[in-house]
mmCIF file of C-alpha atoms in Angstrom:
data_model
loop_
_atom_site.group_PDB
_atom_site.id
_atom_site.type_symbol
_atom_site.label_atom_id
_atom_site.label_comp_id
_atom_site.label_asym_id
_atom_site.label_seq_id
_atom_site.Cartn_x
_atom_site.Cartn_y
_atom_site.Cartn_z
ATOM 1 C CA MET A 1 11.481 -26.235 17.412
ATOM 2 C CA ARG A 2 10.920 -22.937 19.254
ATOM 3 C CA ARG A 3 7.776 -20.939 18.450
ATOM 4 C CA ILE A 4 8.174 -17.168 18.240
ATOM 5 C CA LYS A 5 5.390 -14.606 18.258
ATOM 6 C CA GLU A 6 7.027 -11.778 16.309
ATOM 7 C CA VAL A 7 7.480 -11.664 12.549
ATOM 8 C CA ILE A 8 11.158 -12.076 11.643
ATOM 9 C CA VAL A 9 12.572 -10.081 8.736
ATOM 10 C CA VAL A 10 15.566 -11.458 6.815
ATOM 11 C CA GLU A 11 17.382 -10.426 3.656
ATOM 12 C CA GLY A 12 16.720 -13.318 1.290
ATOM 13 C CA ARG A 13 15.234 -16.751 0.702
ATOM 14 C CA TYR A 14 18.316 -18.704 1.726
ATOM 15 C CA ASP A 15 18.272 -16.907 5.080
ATOM 16 C CA LYS A 16 14.584 -17.762 5.398
ATOM 17 C CA ASN A 17 15.213 -21.436 4.630
ATOM 18 C CA THR A 18 17.920 -21.649 7.302
ATOM 19 C CA LEU A 19 15.901 -19.800 9.922
ATOM 20 C CA ALA A 20 12.807 -21.921 9.266
ATOM 21 C CA GLN A 21 14.806 -24.950 10.358
ATOM 22 C CA ALA A 22 15.559 -23.299 13.709
ATOM 23 C CA VAL A 23 12.285 -21.619 14.740
ATOM 24 C CA ASP A 24 8.562 -21.795 14.073
ATOM 25 C CA ALA A 25 7.733 -18.205 13.137
ATOM 26 C CA ALA A 26 6.439 -15.983 10.372
ATOM 27 C CA ILE A 27 9.467 -15.026 8.257
ATOM 28 C CA VAL A 28 9.402 -12.262 5.645
ATOM 29 C CA THR A 29 12.156 -11.706 3.080
ATOM 30 C CA LEU A 30 13.270 -8.252 1.937
ATOM 31 C CA GLY A 31 14.892 -9.123 -1.364
ATOM 32 C CA GLY A 32 18.103 -7.374 -0.310
ATOM 33 C CA PHE A 33 18.496 -3.761 -1.416
ATOM 34 C CA SER A 34 15.295 -3.911 -3.484
ATOM 35 C CA VAL A 35 13.366 -3.016 -0.323
ATOM 36 C CA PHE A 36 14.735 0.534 -0.636
ATOM 37 C CA ASN A 37 12.442 1.180 -3.611
ATOM 38 C CA ASP A 38 9.535 -1.030 -2.580
ATOM 39 C CA ARG A 39 6.987 1.217 -0.885
ATOM 40 C CA GLU A 40 4.399 -1.551 -0.810
ATOM 41 C CA LYS A 41 6.765 -3.890 1.035
ATOM 42 C CA LEU A 42 7.526 -1.161 3.589
ATOM 43 C CA ALA A 43 3.828 -0.481 4.114
ATOM 44 C CA PHE A 44 3.294 -4.215 4.614
ATOM 45 C CA LEU A 45 6.130 -4.345 7.173
ATOM 46 C CA ARG A 46 4.649 -1.401 9.066
ATOM 47 C CA ARG A 47 1.324 -3.182 9.348
ATOM 48 C CA LEU A 48 3.025 -6.341 10.571
ATOM 49 C CA ALA A 49 5.011 -4.331 13.097
ATOM 50 C CA GLU A 50 1.889 -2.725 14.513
ATOM 51 C CA LYS A 51 -0.045 -5.976 14.665
ATOM 52 C CA GLN A 52 2.550 -8.529 15.722
ATOM 53 C CA GLY A 53 5.925 -6.877 16.227
ATOM 54 C CA LEU A 54 9.013 -7.307 14.048
ATOM 55 C CA ILE A 55 12.507 -8.621 14.613
ATOM 56 C CA ILE A 56 15.115 -7.586 12.066
ATOM 57 C CA LEU A 57 17.763 -10.257 11.466
ATOM 58 C CA THR A 58 20.231 -9.284 8.748
ATOM 59 C CA ASP A 59 23.783 -10.378 8.012
ATOM 60 C CA SER A 60 26.621 -8.892 10.058
ATOM 61 C CA ASP A 61 28.392 -7.392 7.039
ATOM 62 C CA GLY A 62 28.218 -3.816 5.809
ATOM 63 C CA ALA A 63 25.336 -4.492 3.437
ATOM 64 C CA GLY A 64 23.317 -6.051 6.247
ATOM 65 C CA PHE A 65 23.774 -2.973 8.389
ATOM 66 C CA VAL A 66 22.842 -0.636 5.540
ATOM 67 C CA ILE A 67 19.543 -2.491 5.236
ATOM 68 C CA ARG A 68 19.065 -2.609 9.010
ATOM 69 C CA ASN A 69 19.676 1.119 9.431
ATOM 70 C CA TYR A 70 17.308 1.938 6.586
ATOM 71 C CA LEU A 71 14.528 -0.086 8.229
ATOM 72 C CA LYS A 72 15.195 1.593 11.573
ATOM 73 C CA GLY A 73 14.214 4.894 10.029
ATOM 74 C CA ALA A 74 11.297 3.525 8.029
ATOM 75 C CA LEU A 75 9.499 1.440 10.683
ATOM 76 C CA PRO A 76 8.003 2.301 14.105
ATOM 77 C CA ARG A 77 10.913 1.879 16.516
ATOM 78 C CA ASP A 78 8.790 0.825 19.471
ATOM 79 C CA LYS A 79 7.476 -2.132 17.461
ATOM 80 C CA VAL A 80 10.793 -3.332 16.047
ATOM 81 C CA ARG A 81 13.575 -5.300 17.718
ATOM 82 C CA GLN A 82 17.084 -5.929 16.447
ATOM 83 C CA ALA A 83 18.711 -9.372 16.409
ATOM 84 C CA TYR A 84 22.420 -9.667 15.671
ATOM 85 C CA ILE A 85 24.403 -12.698 14.596
ATOM 86 C CA PRO A 86 28.082 -12.978 15.606
ATOM 87 C CA ASP A 87 30.976 -12.196 13.309
ATOM 88 C CA VAL A 88 32.163 -15.572 12.044
ATOM 89 C CA ARG A 89 34.678 -15.949 9.236
ATOM 90 C CA GLY A 90 33.815 -18.420 6.497
ATOM 91 C CA LYS A 91 31.511 -19.072 3.554
ATOM 92 C CA GLU A 92 28.166 -20.755 3.046
ATOM 93 C CA ARG A 93 28.192 -24.225 1.511
ATOM 94 C CA ARG A 94 26.356 -23.244 -1.646
ATOM 95 C CA LYS A 95 28.888 -20.507 -2.477
ATOM 96 C CA ARG A 96 32.145 -21.046 -4.329
ATOM 97 C CA ARG A 97 33.964 -18.332 -2.397
ATOM 98 C CA PRO A 98 33.384 -16.203 0.718
ATOM 99 C CA GLY A 99 31.484 -12.959 0.514
ATOM 100 C CA LYS A 100 33.181 -9.593 0.117
ATOM 101 C CA GLU A 101 33.911 -9.295 3.847
ATOM 102 C CA GLY A 102 34.530 -12.999 4.410
ATOM 103 C CA ARG A 103 31.823 -13.379 7.065
ATOM 104 C CA LEU A 104 29.074 -15.945 7.392
ATOM 105 C CA GLY A 105 25.575 -14.552 7.010
ATOM 106 C CA VAL A 106 22.308 -15.697 8.552
ATOM 107 C CA GLU A 107 22.295 -18.521 6.033
ATOM 108 C CA GLY A 108 25.518 -19.938 7.495
ATOM 109 C CA MET A 109 24.564 -19.829 11.176
ATOM 110 C CA ARG A 110 23.829 -22.900 13.291
ATOM 111 C CA PRO A 111 20.243 -23.177 14.606
ATOM 112 C CA GLU A 112 21.274 -22.681 18.227
ATOM 113 C CA VAL A 113 23.127 -19.479 17.305
ATOM 114 C CA LEU A 114 20.044 -18.060 15.587
ATOM 115 C CA VAL A 115 17.800 -18.966 18.524
ATOM 116 C CA GLU A 116 20.186 -17.258 20.936
ATOM 117 C CA ALA A 117 20.355 -14.144 18.739
ATOM 118 C CA LEU A 118 16.557 -13.927 18.771
ATOM 119 C CA ARG A 119 16.440 -14.467 22.523
ATOM 120 C CA ARG A 120 18.890 -11.633 23.093
ATOM 121 C CA ALA A 121 16.736 -9.402 20.891
ATOM 122 C CA GLY A 122 13.786 -9.987 23.209
ATOM 123 C CA ALA A 123 11.794 -12.382 21.062
ATOM 124 C CA THR A 124 8.631 -13.775 22.640
ATOM 125 C CA PHE A 125 8.977 -17.562 22.850
ATOM 126 C CA LEU A 126 5.435 -18.913 22.904
ATOM 127 C CA ASP A 127 6.463 -22.176 24.537
ATOM 128 C CA GLU A 128 7.677 -20.183 27.546
ATOM 129 C CA THR A 129 4.702 -17.855 27.994
ATOM 130 C CA ALA A 130 0.985 -18.312 28.565
ATOM 131 C CA GLU A 131 -0.588 -17.385 25.257
ATOM 132 C CA ALA A 132 -4.076 -17.598 23.841
ATOM 133 C CA PRO A 133 -4.730 -20.655 21.657
ATOM 134 C CA ALA A 134 -3.441 -20.338 18.117
ATOM 135 C CA LYS A 135 -5.958 -18.896 15.700
ATOM 136 C CA GLU A 136 -7.422 -21.024 12.936
ATOM 137 C CA ALA A 137 -5.275 -20.518 9.868
ATOM 138 C CA LEU A 138 -6.706 -19.748 6.460
ATOM 139 C CA THR A 139 -5.920 -22.357 3.817
ATOM 140 C CA LYS A 140 -5.653 -22.627 0.048
ATOM 141 C CA ALA A 141 -9.096 -24.211 0.122
ATOM 142 C CA ASP A 142 -10.452 -20.988 1.642
ATOM 143 C CA LEU A 143 -8.919 -18.949 -1.176
ATOM 144 C CA PHE A 144 -10.569 -21.291 -3.673
ATOM 145 C CA GLU A 145 -13.950 -20.894 -1.950
ATOM 146 C CA LEU A 146 -13.535 -17.141 -2.162
ATOM 147 C CA GLY A 147 -12.850 -17.387 -5.882
ATOM 148 C CA LEU A 148 -9.316 -16.075 -5.374
ATOM 149 C CA THR A 149 -7.668 -19.119 -6.964
ATOM 150 C CA GLY A 150 -8.617 -21.703 -9.560
ATOM 151 C CA GLY A 151 -11.152 -19.591 -11.454
ATOM 152 C CA GLN A 152 -11.204 -17.620 -14.683
ATOM 153 C CA ASP A 153 -11.331 -14.267 -12.900
ATOM 154 C CA SER A 154 -9.302 -15.272 -9.835
ATOM 155 C CA ALA A 155 -6.398 -12.957 -10.654
ATOM 156 C CA ALA A 156 -8.710 -9.957 -10.963
ATOM 157 C CA ARG A 157 -10.445 -10.848 -7.704
ATOM 158 C CA ARG A 158 -7.071 -11.138 -5.945
ATOM 159 C CA GLN A 159 -6.068 -7.723 -7.235
ATOM 160 C CA ALA A 160 -9.346 -6.227 -5.985
ATOM 161 C CA LEU A 161 -8.781 -7.738 -2.556
ATOM 162 C CA LEU A 162 -5.133 -6.639 -2.409
ATOM 163 C CA LYS A 163 -6.156 -3.093 -3.295
ATOM 164 C CA ARG A 164 -8.923 -3.053 -0.708
ATOM 165 C CA LEU A 165 -6.660 -4.372 2.056
ATOM 166 C CA ASP A 166 -3.727 -2.122 1.058
ATOM 167 C CA LEU A 167 -1.456 -5.084 0.376
ATOM 168 C CA PRO A 168 1.326 -5.234 -2.265
ATOM 169 C CA GLU A 169 -0.240 -5.686 -5.690
ATOM 170 C CA HIS A 170 2.462 -8.122 -6.801
ATOM 171 C CA LEU A 171 1.679 -10.745 -4.170
ATOM 172 C CA THR A 172 1.074 -14.212 -5.608
ATOM 173 C CA ALA A 173 -1.764 -16.412 -4.395
ATOM 174 C CA ASN A 174 0.642 -18.070 -1.933
ATOM 175 C CA GLY A 175 1.930 -14.673 -0.855
ATOM 176 C CA LEU A 176 -1.630 -13.447 -0.325
ATOM 177 C CA LEU A 177 -2.391 -16.470 1.849
ATOM 178 C CA GLU A 178 0.702 -15.800 3.957
ATOM 179 C CA ALA A 179 -0.141 -12.107 4.311
ATOM 180 C CA LEU A 180 -3.761 -12.785 5.278
ATOM 181 C CA ASN A 181 -2.671 -15.258 7.942
ATOM 182 C CA LEU A 182 -0.235 -12.711 9.359
ATOM 183 C CA LEU A 183 -2.725 -9.842 9.449
ATOM 184 C CA TYR A 184 -6.155 -11.408 9.996
ATOM 185 C CA ASP A 185 -7.803 -14.368 11.576
ATOM 186 C CA ARG A 186 -10.690 -16.125 9.843
ATOM 187 C CA GLU A 187 -13.413 -14.108 11.600
ATOM 188 C CA GLU A 188 -11.727 -10.767 10.889
ATOM 189 C CA LEU A 189 -11.376 -11.541 7.197
ATOM 190 C CA GLU A 190 -14.940 -12.796 6.993
ATOM 191 C CA ALA A 191 -16.188 -9.545 8.545
ATOM 192 C CA LEU A 192 -14.131 -7.472 6.115
ATOM 193 C CA LEU A 193 -15.480 -9.301 3.105
ATOM 194 C CA GLN A 194 -19.086 -9.060 4.289
ATOM 195 C CA ASP A 195 -18.760 -5.327 4.911
ATOM 196 C CA LYS A 196 -18.182 -4.425 1.270
ATOM 197 C CA GLU A 197 -17.395 -0.764 0.739
ATOM 198 C CA GLU A 198 -17.103 -1.046 -3.022
ATOM 199 C CA PRO A 199 -20.352 -2.055 -4.728
ATOM 200 C CA GLY A 200 -19.872 -4.806 -7.259
ATOM 201 C CA ALA A 201 -16.498 -5.883 -5.863
ATOM 202 C CA GLY A 202 -17.677 -9.493 -6.042
ATOM 203 C CA LEU A 203 -15.973 -10.576 -2.829
ATOM 204 C CA ASP A 204 -18.871 -12.168 -0.985
ATOM 205 C CA CYS A 205 -17.701 -14.407 1.821
ATOM 206 C CA PRO A 206 -18.715 -18.071 1.409
ATOM 207 C CA PHE A 207 -17.181 -19.289 4.654
ATOM 208 C CA PRO A 208 -19.601 -21.601 6.480
ATOM 209 C CA LYS A 209 -21.144 -20.165 9.613
#
């Protein structure tokens, strides 16, 4: 499986499931047209674009291009690349009938087609370039140690952390873990939590030194 540096943005969870079988990369879903009214999601995407770079991979139908064009105007263009799948007639297996335009979406593409689309977009394939060793990923155990899961006030502590880090307030514990791993490494997060700007926030860092 090919490893890709950039964060890949797709329309929905079925697209994400298909793409995850083709490449090893961070994949973020938009929730279709709901992204138009989700300022927090856009702010999150901007941060990812600045830190890691984004590749937009939407369906080839009209709706996909509406979403793509909206993101073009909302995100920093020099940090965003565009990946296009070919126009292929057909329907996805899980659907009873083809979509409105009768084209296959990302969900219906073969793995090799998706990899080629990303290559043409200029994706950085980590198995082809000399990269620094992968950073140590945060785990669910780390969230537990921080009191962000499994405790009576875990939800309140997560909300305090989300607010402090300017992350979407509706992120679940799993979503928070994914976001933290995209934006910070272990040392960066530890430093942020030790440098408390809000007295009484209760986010002391228990990571072992």
